[in-house]
Amino acid sequence: LGTVSSIVKDGAGCTMAIADCAAILGDCHIGDSIAVNGACLTVTEFHPQAEGGWFKVWLANETLDRTDLGIVANDCSISGSHQ
């Protein structure tokens, strides 16, 4: 799918940006679901060309606790698909 380009944590979870994923963003819209490492996440922001195509998702602490997304770091490769 792409590479984690940033993680910004807050008290309730984090915002994660995934870059180098232009191939799945051709028909993307805010509010679409993208499966990331098996977890369906909602697109909150995206650009289909900058940084090889990127999108952002917000993850609640429960999502971070229940998936492997709580242990990913910047520059990690991740798998997934646009739903």
PDB file of C-alpha atoms in Angstrom:
ATOM      1  CA  LEU A   1       0.000   0.000   0.000  1.00  0.00           C
ATOM      2  CA  GLY A   2       2.581   2.587   1.076  1.00  0.00           C
ATOM      3  CA  THR A   3       4.826   3.944   3.785  1.00  0.00           C
ATOM      4  CA  VAL A   4       3.961   5.657   7.056  1.00  0.00           C
ATOM      5  CA  SER A   5       5.159   9.241   6.620  1.00  0.00           C
ATOM      6  CA  SER A   6       3.993  10.740   9.922  1.00  0.00           C
ATOM      7  CA  ILE A   7       2.296   9.885  13.188  1.00  0.00           C
ATOM      8  CA  VAL A   8       0.907  12.658  15.390  1.00  0.00           C
ATOM      9  CA  LYS A   9      -0.379  11.431  18.752  1.00  0.00           C
ATOM     10  CA  ASP A  10      -2.993  13.059  20.954  1.00  0.00           C
ATOM     11  CA  GLY A  11      -4.716  11.912  24.133  1.00  0.00           C
ATOM     12  CA  ALA A  12      -7.420   9.983  22.281  1.00  0.00           C
ATOM     13  CA  GLY A  13      -5.330   8.347  19.537  1.00  0.00           C
ATOM     14  CA  CYS A  14      -3.275   9.532  16.588  1.00  0.00           C
ATOM     15  CA  THR A  15      -3.354  10.859  13.056  1.00  0.00           C
ATOM     16  CA  MET A  16      -1.341   8.727  10.660  1.00  0.00           C
ATOM     17  CA  ALA A  17      -0.233   9.784   7.182  1.00  0.00           C
ATOM     18  CA  ILE A  18       0.585   7.154   4.572  1.00  0.00           C
ATOM     19  CA  ALA A  19       2.578   8.179   1.475  1.00  0.00           C
ATOM     20  CA  ASP A  20       3.681   6.479  -1.761  1.00  0.00           C
ATOM     21  CA  CYS A  21       0.209   5.098  -2.409  1.00  0.00           C
ATOM     22  CA  ALA A  22      -0.998   7.000  -5.504  1.00  0.00           C
ATOM     23  CA  ALA A  23      -2.103   3.753  -7.149  1.00  0.00           C
ATOM     24  CA  ILE A  24      -5.118   3.445  -4.803  1.00  0.00           C
ATOM     25  CA  LEU A  25      -6.075   7.125  -4.625  1.00  0.00           C
ATOM     26  CA  GLY A  26      -7.406   7.671  -8.150  1.00  0.00           C
ATOM     27  CA  ASP A  27     -11.049   7.560  -7.032  1.00  0.00           C
ATOM     28  CA  CYS A  28     -10.522   8.388  -3.345  1.00  0.00           C
ATOM     29  CA  HIS A  29     -12.775  10.811  -1.441  1.00  0.00           C
ATOM     30  CA  ILE A  30     -12.816  12.156   2.120  1.00  0.00           C
ATOM     31  CA  GLY A  31     -14.757   9.633   4.211  1.00  0.00           C
ATOM     32  CA  ASP A  32     -13.783   6.604   2.104  1.00  0.00           C
ATOM     33  CA  SER A  33     -12.541   3.473   3.859  1.00  0.00           C
ATOM     34  CA  ILE A  34      -9.050   2.165   3.225  1.00  0.00           C
ATOM     35  CA  ALA A  35      -7.951  -1.129   4.749  1.00  0.00           C
ATOM     36  CA  VAL A  36      -4.571  -0.677   6.415  1.00  0.00           C
ATOM     37  CA  ASN A  37      -2.895  -3.817   7.758  1.00  0.00           C
ATOM     38  CA  GLY A  38      -6.365  -5.382   7.995  1.00  0.00           C
ATOM     39  CA  ALA A  39      -8.110  -2.483   9.773  1.00  0.00           C
ATOM     40  CA  CYS A  40     -10.669  -0.402   7.852  1.00  0.00           C
ATOM     41  CA  LEU A  41      -9.860   3.269   8.437  1.00  0.00           C
ATOM     42  CA  THR A  42     -11.617   6.437   7.283  1.00  0.00           C
ATOM     43  CA  VAL A  43      -9.758   8.896   5.043  1.00  0.00           C
ATOM     44  CA  THR A  44      -9.713  12.344   6.668  1.00  0.00           C
ATOM     45  CA  GLU A  45      -7.436  14.077   4.146  1.00  0.00           C
ATOM     46  CA  PHE A  46      -5.552  13.068   0.985  1.00  0.00           C
ATOM     47  CA  HIS A  47      -3.614  14.235  -2.051  1.00  0.00           C
ATOM     48  CA  PRO A  48      -3.385  11.846  -5.026  1.00  0.00           C
ATOM     49  CA  GLN A  49      -0.007  13.129  -6.296  1.00  0.00           C
ATOM     50  CA  ALA A  50       2.080  14.861  -3.604  1.00  0.00           C
ATOM     51  CA  GLU A  51       4.687  12.583  -1.960  1.00  0.00           C
ATOM     52  CA  GLY A  52       3.744   9.829  -4.400  1.00  0.00           C
ATOM     53  CA  GLY A  53       0.128  10.144  -3.251  1.00  0.00           C
ATOM     54  CA  TRP A  54      -0.771  10.306   0.446  1.00  0.00           C
ATOM     55  CA  PHE A  55      -3.747  10.043   2.768  1.00  0.00           C
ATOM     56  CA  LYS A  56      -4.375  10.624   6.475  1.00  0.00           C
ATOM     57  CA  VAL A  57      -6.497   8.650   8.908  1.00  0.00           C
ATOM     58  CA  TRP A  58      -7.283   9.146  12.582  1.00  0.00           C
ATOM     59  CA  LEU A  59      -6.985   6.113  14.845  1.00  0.00           C
ATOM     60  CA  ALA A  60      -8.639   5.900  18.259  1.00  0.00           C
ATOM     61  CA  ASN A  61      -6.616   4.421  21.129  1.00  0.00           C
ATOM     62  CA  GLU A  62      -8.812   1.287  20.998  1.00  0.00           C
ATOM     63  CA  THR A  63      -7.831   0.750  17.346  1.00  0.00           C
ATOM     64  CA  LEU A  64      -4.182   1.218  18.264  1.00  0.00           C
ATOM     65  CA  ASP A  65      -4.547  -1.320  21.110  1.00  0.00           C
ATOM     66  CA  ARG A  66      -6.425  -3.944  19.073  1.00  0.00           C
ATOM     67  CA  THR A  67      -4.346  -3.864  15.865  1.00  0.00           C
ATOM     68  CA  ASP A  68      -0.669  -3.832  14.944  1.00  0.00           C
ATOM     69  CA  LEU A  69      -1.049  -0.167  13.956  1.00  0.00           C
ATOM     70  CA  GLY A  70      -0.163   0.824  17.514  1.00  0.00           C
ATOM     71  CA  ILE A  71       3.424  -0.338  16.964  1.00  0.00           C
ATOM     72  CA  VAL A  72       4.153   1.026  13.493  1.00  0.00           C
ATOM     73  CA  ALA A  73       6.631   3.863  13.137  1.00  0.00           C
ATOM     74  CA  ASN A  74       7.593   6.408  10.505  1.00  0.00           C
ATOM     75  CA  ASP A  75       9.009   4.826   7.341  1.00  0.00           C
ATOM     76  CA  CYS A  76       7.291   1.467   8.017  1.00  0.00           C
ATOM     77  CA  SER A  77       5.802  -0.223   4.983  1.00  0.00           C
ATOM     78  CA  ILE A  78       2.167  -1.194   5.350  1.00  0.00           C
ATOM     79  CA  SER A  79      -0.302  -3.248   3.331  1.00  0.00           C
ATOM     80  CA  GLY A  80      -3.884  -2.559   2.396  1.00  0.00           C
ATOM     81  CA  SER A  81      -6.435  -1.555  -0.208  1.00  0.00           C
ATOM     82  CA  HIS A  82      -9.034   1.070  -1.027  1.00  0.00           C
ATOM     83  CA  GLN A  83     -12.508  -0.257  -0.179  1.00  0.00           C
TER      84      GLN A  83
END
